[in-house]
Short mmCIF file of C-alpha atoms and ligand atoms in Angstrom, two decimals:
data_model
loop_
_atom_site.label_atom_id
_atom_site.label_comp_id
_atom_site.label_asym_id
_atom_site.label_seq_id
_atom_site.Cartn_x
_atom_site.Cartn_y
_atom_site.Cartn_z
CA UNK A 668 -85.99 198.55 -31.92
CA UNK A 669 -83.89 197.10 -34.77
CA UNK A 670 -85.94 194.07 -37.06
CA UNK A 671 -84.07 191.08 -37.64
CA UNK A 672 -84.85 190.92 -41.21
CA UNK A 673 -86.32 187.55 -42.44
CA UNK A 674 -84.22 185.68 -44.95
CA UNK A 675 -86.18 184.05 -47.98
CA UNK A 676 -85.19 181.58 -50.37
CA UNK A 677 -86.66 181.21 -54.20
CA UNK A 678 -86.00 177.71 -55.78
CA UNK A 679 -86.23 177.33 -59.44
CA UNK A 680 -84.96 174.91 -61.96
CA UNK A 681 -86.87 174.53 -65.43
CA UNK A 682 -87.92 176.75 -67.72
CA UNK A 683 -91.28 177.57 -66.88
CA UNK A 684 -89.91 178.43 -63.24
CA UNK A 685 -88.13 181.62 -64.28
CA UNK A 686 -90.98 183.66 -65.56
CA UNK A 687 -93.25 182.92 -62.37
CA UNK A 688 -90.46 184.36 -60.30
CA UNK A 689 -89.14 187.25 -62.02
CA UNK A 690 -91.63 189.39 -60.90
CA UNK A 691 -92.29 188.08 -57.22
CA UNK A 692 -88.03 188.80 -57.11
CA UNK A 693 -88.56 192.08 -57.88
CA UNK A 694 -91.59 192.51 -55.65
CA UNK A 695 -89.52 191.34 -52.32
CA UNK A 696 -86.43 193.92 -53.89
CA UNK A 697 -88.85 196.78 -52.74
CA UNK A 698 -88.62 195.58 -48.79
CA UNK A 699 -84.63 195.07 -48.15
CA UNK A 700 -85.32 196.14 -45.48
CA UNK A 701 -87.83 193.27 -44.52
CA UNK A 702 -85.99 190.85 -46.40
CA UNK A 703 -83.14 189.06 -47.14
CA UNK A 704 -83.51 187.29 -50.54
CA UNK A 705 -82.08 184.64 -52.23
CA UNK A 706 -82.48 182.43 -55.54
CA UNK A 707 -81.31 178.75 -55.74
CA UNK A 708 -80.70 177.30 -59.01
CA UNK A 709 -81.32 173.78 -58.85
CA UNK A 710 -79.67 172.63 -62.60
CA UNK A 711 -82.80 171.13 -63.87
CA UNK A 712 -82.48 172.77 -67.11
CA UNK A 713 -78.64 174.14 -67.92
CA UNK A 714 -78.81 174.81 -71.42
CA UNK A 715 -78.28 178.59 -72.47
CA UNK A 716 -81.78 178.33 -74.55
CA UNK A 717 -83.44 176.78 -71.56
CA UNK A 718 -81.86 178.88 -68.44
CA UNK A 719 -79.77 181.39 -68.83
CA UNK A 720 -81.02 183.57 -71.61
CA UNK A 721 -84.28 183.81 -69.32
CA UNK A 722 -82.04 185.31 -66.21
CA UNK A 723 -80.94 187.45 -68.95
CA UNK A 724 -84.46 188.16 -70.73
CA UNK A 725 -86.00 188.91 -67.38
CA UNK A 726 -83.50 191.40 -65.71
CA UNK A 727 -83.69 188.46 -62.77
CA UNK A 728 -80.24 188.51 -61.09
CA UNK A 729 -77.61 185.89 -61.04
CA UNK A 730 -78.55 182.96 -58.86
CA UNK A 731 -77.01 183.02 -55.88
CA UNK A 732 -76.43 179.44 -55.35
CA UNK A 733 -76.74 176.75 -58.54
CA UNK A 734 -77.13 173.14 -57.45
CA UNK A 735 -76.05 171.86 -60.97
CA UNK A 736 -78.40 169.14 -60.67
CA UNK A 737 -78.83 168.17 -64.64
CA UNK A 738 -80.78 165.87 -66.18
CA UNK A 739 -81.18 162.29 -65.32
CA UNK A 740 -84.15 160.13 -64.75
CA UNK A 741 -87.39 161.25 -62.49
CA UNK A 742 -85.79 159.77 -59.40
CA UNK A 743 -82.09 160.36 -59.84
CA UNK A 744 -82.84 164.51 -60.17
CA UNK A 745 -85.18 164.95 -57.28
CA UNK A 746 -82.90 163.26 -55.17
CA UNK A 747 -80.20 164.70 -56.49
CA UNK A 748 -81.90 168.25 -56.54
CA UNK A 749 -83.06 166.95 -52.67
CA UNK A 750 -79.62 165.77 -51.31
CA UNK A 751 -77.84 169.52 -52.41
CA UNK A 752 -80.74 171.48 -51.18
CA UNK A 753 -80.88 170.08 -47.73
CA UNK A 754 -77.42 171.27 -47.41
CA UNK A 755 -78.28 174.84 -48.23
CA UNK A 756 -80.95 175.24 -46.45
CA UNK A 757 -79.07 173.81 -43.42
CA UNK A 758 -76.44 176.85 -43.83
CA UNK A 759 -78.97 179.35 -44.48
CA UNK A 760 -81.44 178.62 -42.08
CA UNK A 761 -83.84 180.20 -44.11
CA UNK A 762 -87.61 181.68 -42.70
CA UNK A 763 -89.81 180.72 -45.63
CA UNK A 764 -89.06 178.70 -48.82
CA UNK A 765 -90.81 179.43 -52.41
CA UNK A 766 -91.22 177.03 -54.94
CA UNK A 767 -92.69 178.03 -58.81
CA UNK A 768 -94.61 175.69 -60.39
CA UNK A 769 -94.76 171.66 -60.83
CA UNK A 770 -91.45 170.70 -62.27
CA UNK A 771 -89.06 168.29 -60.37
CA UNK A 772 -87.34 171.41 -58.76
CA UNK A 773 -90.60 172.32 -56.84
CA UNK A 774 -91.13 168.74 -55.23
CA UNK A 775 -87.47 168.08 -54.61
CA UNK A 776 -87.26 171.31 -52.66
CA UNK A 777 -90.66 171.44 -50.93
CA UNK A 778 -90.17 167.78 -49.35
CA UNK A 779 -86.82 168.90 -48.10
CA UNK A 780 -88.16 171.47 -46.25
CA UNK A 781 -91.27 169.51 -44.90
CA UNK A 782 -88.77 167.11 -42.93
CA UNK A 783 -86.71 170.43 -41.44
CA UNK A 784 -87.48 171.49 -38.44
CA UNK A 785 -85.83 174.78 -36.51
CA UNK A 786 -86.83 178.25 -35.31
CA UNK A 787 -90.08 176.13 -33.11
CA UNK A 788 -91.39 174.79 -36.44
CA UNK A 789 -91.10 172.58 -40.15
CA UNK A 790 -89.74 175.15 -42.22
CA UNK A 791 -92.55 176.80 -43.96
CA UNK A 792 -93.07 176.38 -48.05
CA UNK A 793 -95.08 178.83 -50.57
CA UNK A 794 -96.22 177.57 -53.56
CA UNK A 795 -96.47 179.57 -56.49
CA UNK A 796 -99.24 178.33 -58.99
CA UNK A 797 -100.55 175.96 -56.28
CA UNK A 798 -104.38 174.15 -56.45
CA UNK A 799 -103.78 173.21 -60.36
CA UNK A 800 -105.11 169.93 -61.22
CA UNK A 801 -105.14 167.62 -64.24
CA UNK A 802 -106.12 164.96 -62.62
CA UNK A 803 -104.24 162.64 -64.77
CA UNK A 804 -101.80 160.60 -62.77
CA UNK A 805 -99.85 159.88 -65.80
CA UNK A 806 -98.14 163.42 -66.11
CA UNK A 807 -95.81 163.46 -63.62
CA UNK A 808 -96.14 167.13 -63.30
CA UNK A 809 -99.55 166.45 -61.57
CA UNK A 810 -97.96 164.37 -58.64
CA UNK A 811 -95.35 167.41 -58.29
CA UNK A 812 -98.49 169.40 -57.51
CA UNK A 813 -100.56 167.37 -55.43
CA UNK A 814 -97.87 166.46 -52.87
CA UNK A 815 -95.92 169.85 -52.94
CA UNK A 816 -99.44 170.81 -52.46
CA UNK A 817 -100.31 169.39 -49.29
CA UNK A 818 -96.92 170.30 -47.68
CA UNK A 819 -97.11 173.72 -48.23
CA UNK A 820 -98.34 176.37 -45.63
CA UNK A 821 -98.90 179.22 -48.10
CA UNK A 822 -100.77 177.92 -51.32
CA UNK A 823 -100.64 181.03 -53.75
CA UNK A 824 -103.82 180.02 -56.28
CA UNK A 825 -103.46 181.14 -59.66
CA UNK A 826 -107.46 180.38 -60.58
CA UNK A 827 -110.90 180.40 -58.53
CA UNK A 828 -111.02 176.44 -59.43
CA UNK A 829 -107.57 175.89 -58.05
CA UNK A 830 -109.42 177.07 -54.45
CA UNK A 831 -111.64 173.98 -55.30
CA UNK A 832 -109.57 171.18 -56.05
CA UNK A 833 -107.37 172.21 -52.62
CA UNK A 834 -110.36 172.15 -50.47
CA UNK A 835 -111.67 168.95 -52.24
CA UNK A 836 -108.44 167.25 -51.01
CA UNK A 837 -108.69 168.34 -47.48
CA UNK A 838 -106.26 171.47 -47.13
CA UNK A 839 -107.20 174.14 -44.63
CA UNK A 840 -108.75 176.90 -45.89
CA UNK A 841 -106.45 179.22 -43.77
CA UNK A 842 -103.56 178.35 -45.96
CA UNK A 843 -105.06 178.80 -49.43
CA UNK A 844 -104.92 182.18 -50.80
CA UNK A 845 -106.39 183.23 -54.58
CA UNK A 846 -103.86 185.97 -55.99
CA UNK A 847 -103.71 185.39 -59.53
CA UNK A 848 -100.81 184.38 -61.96
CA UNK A 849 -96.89 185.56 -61.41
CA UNK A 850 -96.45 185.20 -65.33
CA UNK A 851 -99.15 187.15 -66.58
CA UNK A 852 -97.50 189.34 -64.26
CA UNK A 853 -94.35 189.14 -66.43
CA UNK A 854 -96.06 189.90 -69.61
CA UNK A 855 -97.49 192.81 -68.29
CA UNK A 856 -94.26 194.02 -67.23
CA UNK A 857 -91.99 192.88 -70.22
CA UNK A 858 -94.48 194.72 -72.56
CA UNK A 859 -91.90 197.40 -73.88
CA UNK A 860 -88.56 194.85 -74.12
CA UNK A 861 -91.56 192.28 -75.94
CA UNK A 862 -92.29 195.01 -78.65
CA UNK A 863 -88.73 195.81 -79.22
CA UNK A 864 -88.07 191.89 -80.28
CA UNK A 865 -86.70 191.71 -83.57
CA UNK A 866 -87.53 188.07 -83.83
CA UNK A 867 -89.82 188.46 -86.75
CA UNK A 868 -87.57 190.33 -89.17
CA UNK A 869 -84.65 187.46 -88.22
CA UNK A 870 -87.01 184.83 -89.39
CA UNK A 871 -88.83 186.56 -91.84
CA UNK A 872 -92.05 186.60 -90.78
CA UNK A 873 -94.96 188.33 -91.09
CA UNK A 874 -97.31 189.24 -88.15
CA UNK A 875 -100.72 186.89 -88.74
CA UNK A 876 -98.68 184.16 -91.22
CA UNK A 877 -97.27 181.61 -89.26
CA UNK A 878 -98.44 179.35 -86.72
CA UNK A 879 -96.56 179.07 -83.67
CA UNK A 880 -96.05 175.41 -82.06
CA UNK A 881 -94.09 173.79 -79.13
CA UNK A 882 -93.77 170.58 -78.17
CA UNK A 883 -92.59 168.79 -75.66
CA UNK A 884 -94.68 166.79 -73.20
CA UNK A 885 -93.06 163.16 -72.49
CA UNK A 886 -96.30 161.56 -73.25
CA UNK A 887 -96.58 163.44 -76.92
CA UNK A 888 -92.51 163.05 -77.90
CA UNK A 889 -91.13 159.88 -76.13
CA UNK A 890 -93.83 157.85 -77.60
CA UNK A 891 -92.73 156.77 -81.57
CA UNK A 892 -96.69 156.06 -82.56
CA UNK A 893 -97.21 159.84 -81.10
CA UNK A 894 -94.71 161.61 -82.70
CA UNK A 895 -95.50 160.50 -85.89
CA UNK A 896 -98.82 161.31 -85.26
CA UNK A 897 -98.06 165.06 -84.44
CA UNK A 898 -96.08 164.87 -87.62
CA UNK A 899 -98.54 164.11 -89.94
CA UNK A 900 -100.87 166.14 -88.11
CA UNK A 901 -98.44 169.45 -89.46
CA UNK A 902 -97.97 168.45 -92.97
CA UNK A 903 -102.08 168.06 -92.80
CA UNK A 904 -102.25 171.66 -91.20
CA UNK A 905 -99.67 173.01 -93.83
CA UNK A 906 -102.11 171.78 -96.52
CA UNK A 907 -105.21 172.88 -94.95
CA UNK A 908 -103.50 176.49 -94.23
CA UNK A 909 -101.78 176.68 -97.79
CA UNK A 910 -105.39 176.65 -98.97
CA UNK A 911 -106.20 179.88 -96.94
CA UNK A 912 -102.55 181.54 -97.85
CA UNK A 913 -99.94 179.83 -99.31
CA UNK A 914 -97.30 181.69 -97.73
CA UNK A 915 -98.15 180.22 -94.10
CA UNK A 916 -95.55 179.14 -92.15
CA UNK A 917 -95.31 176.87 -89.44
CA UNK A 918 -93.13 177.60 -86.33
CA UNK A 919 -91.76 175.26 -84.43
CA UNK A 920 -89.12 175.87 -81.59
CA UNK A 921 -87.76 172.79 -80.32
CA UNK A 922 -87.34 171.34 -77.01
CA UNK A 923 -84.26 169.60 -76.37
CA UNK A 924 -86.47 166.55 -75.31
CA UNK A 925 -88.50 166.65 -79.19
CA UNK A 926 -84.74 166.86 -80.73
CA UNK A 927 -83.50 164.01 -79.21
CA UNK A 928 -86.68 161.65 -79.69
CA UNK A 929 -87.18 163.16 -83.52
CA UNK A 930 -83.59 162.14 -83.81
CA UNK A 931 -83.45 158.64 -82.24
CA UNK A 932 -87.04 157.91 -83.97
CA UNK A 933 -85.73 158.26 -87.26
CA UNK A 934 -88.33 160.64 -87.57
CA UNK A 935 -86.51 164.27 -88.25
CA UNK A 936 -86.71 163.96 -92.23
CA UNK A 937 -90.14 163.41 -92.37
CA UNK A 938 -90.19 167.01 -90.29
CA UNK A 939 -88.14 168.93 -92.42
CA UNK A 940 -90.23 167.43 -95.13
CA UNK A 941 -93.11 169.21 -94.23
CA UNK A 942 -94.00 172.30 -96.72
CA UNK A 943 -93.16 176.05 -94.58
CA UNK A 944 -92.16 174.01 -91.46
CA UNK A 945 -89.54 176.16 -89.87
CA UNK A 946 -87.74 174.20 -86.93
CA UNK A 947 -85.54 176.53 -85.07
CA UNK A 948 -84.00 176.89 -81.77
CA UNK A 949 -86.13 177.35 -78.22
CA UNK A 950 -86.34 180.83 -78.37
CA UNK A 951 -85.24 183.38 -74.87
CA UNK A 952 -88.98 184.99 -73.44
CA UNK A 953 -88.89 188.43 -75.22
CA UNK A 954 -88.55 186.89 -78.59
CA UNK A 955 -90.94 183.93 -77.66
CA UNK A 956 -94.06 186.22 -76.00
CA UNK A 957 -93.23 188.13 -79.45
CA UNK A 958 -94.01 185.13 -81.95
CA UNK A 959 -96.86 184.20 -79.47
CA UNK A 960 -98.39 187.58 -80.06
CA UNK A 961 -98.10 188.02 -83.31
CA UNK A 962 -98.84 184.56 -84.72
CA UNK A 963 -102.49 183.64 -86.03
CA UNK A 964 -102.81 180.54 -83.81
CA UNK A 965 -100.83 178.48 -81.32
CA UNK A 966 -100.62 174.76 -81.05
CA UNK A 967 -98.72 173.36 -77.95
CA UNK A 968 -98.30 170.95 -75.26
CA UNK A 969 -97.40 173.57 -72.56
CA UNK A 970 -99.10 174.44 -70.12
CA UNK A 971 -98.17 177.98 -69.41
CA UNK A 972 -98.76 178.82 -73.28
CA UNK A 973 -102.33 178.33 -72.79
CA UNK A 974 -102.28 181.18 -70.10
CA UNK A 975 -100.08 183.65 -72.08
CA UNK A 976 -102.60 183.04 -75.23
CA UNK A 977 -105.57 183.88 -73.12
CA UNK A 978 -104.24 187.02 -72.16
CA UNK A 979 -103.15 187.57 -75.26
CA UNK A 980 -105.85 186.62 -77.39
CA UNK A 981 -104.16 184.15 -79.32
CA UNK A 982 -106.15 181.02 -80.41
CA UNK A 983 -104.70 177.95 -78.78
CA UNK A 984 -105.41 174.72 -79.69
CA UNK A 985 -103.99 172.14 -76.89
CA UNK A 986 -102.61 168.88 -78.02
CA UNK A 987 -103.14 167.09 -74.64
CA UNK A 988 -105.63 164.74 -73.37
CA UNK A 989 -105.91 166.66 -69.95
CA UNK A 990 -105.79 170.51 -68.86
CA UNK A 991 -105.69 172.11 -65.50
CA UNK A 992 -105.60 175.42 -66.37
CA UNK A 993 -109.88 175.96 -67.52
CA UNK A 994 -110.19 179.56 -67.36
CA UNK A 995 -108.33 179.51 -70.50
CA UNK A 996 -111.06 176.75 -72.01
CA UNK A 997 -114.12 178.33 -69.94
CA UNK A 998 -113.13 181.89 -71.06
CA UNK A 999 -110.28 181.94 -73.08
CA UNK A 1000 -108.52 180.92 -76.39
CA UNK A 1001 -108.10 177.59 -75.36
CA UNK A 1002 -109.13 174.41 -76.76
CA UNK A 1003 -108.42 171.24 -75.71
CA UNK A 1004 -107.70 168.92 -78.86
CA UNK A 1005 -105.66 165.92 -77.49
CA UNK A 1006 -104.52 164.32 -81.08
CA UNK A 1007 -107.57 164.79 -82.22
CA UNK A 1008 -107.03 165.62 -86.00
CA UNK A 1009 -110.41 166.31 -86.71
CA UNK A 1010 -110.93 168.69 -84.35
CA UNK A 1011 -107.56 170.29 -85.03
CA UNK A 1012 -108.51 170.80 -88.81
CA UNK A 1013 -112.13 171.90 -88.07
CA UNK A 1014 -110.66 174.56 -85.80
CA UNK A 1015 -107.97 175.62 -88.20
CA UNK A 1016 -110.93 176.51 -90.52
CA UNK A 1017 -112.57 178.24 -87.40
CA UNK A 1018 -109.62 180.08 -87.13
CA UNK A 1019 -108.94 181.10 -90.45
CA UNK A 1020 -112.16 182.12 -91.29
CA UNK A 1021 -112.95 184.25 -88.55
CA UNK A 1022 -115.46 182.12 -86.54
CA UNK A 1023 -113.46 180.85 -83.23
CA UNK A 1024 -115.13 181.28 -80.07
CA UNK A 1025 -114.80 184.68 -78.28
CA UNK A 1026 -112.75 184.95 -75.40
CA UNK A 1027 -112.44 186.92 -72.20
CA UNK A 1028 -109.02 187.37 -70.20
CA UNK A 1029 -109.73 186.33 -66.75
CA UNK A 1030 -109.96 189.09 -64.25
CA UNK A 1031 -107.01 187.33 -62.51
CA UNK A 1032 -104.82 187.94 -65.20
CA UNK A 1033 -104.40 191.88 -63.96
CA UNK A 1034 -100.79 191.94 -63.47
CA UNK A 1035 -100.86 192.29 -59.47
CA UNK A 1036 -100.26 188.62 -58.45
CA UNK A 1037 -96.82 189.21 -57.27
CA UNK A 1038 -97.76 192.28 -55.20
CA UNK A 1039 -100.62 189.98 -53.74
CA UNK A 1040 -98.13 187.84 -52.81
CA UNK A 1041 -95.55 189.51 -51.10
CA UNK A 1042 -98.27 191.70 -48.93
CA UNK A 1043 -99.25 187.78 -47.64
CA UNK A 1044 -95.82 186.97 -46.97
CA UNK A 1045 -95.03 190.39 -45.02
CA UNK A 1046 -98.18 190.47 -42.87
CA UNK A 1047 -97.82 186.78 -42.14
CA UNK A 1048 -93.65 186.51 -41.86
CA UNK A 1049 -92.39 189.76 -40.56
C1 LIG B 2215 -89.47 169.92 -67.56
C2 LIG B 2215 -90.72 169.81 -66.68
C3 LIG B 2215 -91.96 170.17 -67.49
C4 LIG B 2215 -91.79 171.52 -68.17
C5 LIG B 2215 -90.51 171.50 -69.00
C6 LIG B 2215 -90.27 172.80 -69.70
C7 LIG B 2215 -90.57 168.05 -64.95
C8 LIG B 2215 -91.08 166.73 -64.54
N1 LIG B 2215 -90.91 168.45 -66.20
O1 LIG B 2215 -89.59 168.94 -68.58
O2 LIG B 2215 -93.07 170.25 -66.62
O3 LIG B 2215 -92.91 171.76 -69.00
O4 LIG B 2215 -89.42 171.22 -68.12
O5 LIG B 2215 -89.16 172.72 -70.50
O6 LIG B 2215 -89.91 168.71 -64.18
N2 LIG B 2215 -82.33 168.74 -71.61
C9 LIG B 2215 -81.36 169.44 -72.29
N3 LIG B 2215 -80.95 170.62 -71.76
C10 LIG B 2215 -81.42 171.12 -70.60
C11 LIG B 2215 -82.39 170.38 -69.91
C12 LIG B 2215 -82.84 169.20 -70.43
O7 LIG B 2215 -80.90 169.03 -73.33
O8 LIG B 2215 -80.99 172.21 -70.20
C13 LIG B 2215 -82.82 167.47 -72.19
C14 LIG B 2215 -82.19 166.27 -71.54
O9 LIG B 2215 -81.98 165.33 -72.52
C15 LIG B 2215 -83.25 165.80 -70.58
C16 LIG B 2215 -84.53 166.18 -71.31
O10 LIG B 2215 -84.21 167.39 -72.00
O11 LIG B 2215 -83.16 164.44 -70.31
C17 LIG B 2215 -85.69 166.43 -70.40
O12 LIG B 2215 -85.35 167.39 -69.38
P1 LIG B 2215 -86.12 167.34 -67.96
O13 LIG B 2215 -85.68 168.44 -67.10
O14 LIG B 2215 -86.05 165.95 -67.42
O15 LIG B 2215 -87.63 167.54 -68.35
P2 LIG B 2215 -88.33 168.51 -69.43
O16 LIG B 2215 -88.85 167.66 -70.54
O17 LIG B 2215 -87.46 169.65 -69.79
#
């Protein structure tokens, strides 16, 4: 008897989508004969330093569709990213559907699917880094989880909490499944291409002197009173840090998004004021996991940063008021400091003097969550 194979479409979009499906890709390359895979590119993010340098970073073929969706405002991309889907996934008639994540991309697609019905059913969803919660309805990353959330049938849960917050909101238990984290998964496997980086000679740094920092989270950048905040915040840090070494630098690849609001703030001189600030570019992965690694701290606004410090053991101070990821505060490097600058300086000298907090990397950060994965899909599609 000949099997029909099952056709499966990947949607990503943004940044932080690529990582969480490079591996799972390569995972499903193992069964052609099972599968049939494809990966939409929805256009969220088009820049090279946002997109394509990650296909490139992370061996991930070419999309085989791109929606060229761009940027707009929250409403005009989903339903932009919605209205080109739909039409896809009429043609394709795909089996399952897997979205990465909690960027636009993820709820555009996932509601597109809930309203299709063929083959006796609505088409089904997996979520990828599903059962995350913040629990602050002001990010709108948190209302891309909770509603691609409940339409999903496969929730893949990154954390044992994630299990938790599901259940809490009423999802069967029969559709929630704990496997672990796709981009820890990356890490792992990027290890060699990650040590071969020569980002550190190019910006002549030092392993252990410089800080690394990103941000870019609306409610940190597109607010003036914030920004400036998170400015002075730095030239504090470089003073505090100069103390320790003076040859410190701080890092800082920037966002598109901090670019434009530094700009139209007024507020990019008082930046590049700052004493060893070094703005640069948004760096591909390889040469980004590399300055994580080898930097003595990281401060950020993003989410998967906290996750790749954990496993790396890289102190990470969080400048937001809300987390969802707490295995990384429970038993990681993570600490939560909103814009706190207190706390920040108090755990610079923590830092610098050798007493931060101990951490553990999660048992869930192994490597394997892609293999979990795809064994769920093939025993429950095939
Ligand atoms: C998106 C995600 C966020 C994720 C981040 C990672 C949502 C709601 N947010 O935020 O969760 O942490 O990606 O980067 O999906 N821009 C460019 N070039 C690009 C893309 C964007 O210059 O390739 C600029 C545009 O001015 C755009 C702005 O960045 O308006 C914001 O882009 P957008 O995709 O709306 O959200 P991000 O801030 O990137």
């Amino acid at each position: 008897m000949t099997l029909t194979k099952k056709k499966i479409i990947s949607v990503v979009g943004a940044r932080p989508n690529f990582m969480k499906l490079a591996p799972v890709e390569r995972e499903l390359r193992k069964y052609k004969s099972l599968f049939i895979h494809k990966i939409i590119h929805t256009g969220q993010h088009y820049d090279y330093t946002l997109s394509r340098i990650f296909f490139k970073d992370l061996d991930l073929p070419k999309p085989d569709i791109y929606l060229g969706a761009g940027s707009a405002s929250h409403a005009e991309q989903t339903a932009k990213i919605m209205e080109e889907f739909e039409k896809v996934v009429l043609k394709e008639k795909p089996d399952l559907v897997i979205v990465f994540g909690d960027v636009n991309s993820t709820l555009a697609c996932s509601i597109v699917c809930s309203k299709i019905h063929y083959k006796g059913g609505t088409l089904p969803v997996a979520h990828v880094e599903a059962g995350l919660r913040s629990f602050d309805m002001k990010m709108p990353e948190e209302i891309n989880r909770i509603i691609t959330d409940s339409l999903s049938k496969y929730l893949f849960v990154t954390e044992k909490v994630g299990v938790e917050n599901l259940k809490n909101e009423g999802i069967e238990k029969n559709k929630i499944y704990l496997v672990g984290d796709t981009m820890i998964d990356t890490l792992v496997q990027s290890k060699s291409r990650i040590s071969r980086s020569k980002i550190l000679s190019k910006l002549n740094l030092k392993p252990n002197q410089y800080i690394l920092s990103t941000i870019h989270r609306p409610s940190n950048v597109d607010n003036r009173k914030n920004l400036f905040k998170i400015i002075s915040i730095f030239n504090e840090i470089s003073l505090t840090v100069s103390n320790y070494n003076p040859n410190i630098k701080i890092v800082l690849p920037a966002h598109p998004r901090t670019l434009k609001m530094l700009k139209s703030f007024r507020l990019s001189n008082k930046i590049n004021r700052i004493k060893n600030m070094l703005l640069i570019e948004p760096a591909g992965y390889t040469d980004f996991i590399k300055l994580l690694g080898e930097s003595k701290l990281v401060i950020t606004d993003s989410g998967g940063i906290q996750e790749e410090a954990t496993f790396l053991k890289i102190p990470c101070l969080t400048l937001r008021d809300s987390f969802e990821r707490s295995e990384t505060v429970k038993l990681g490097t993570n600490t939560l400091c909103r814009l706190d600058e207190k706390l920040i300086q108090m755990k610079i000298k923590e830092i610098f003097e050798g007493k931060y907090k101990k951490s553990k990397v999660p048992h869930l950060m192994d490597g394997k969550a892609s293999q979990r994965i795809v064994s769920i899909v093939k025993s429950n599609i095939i």
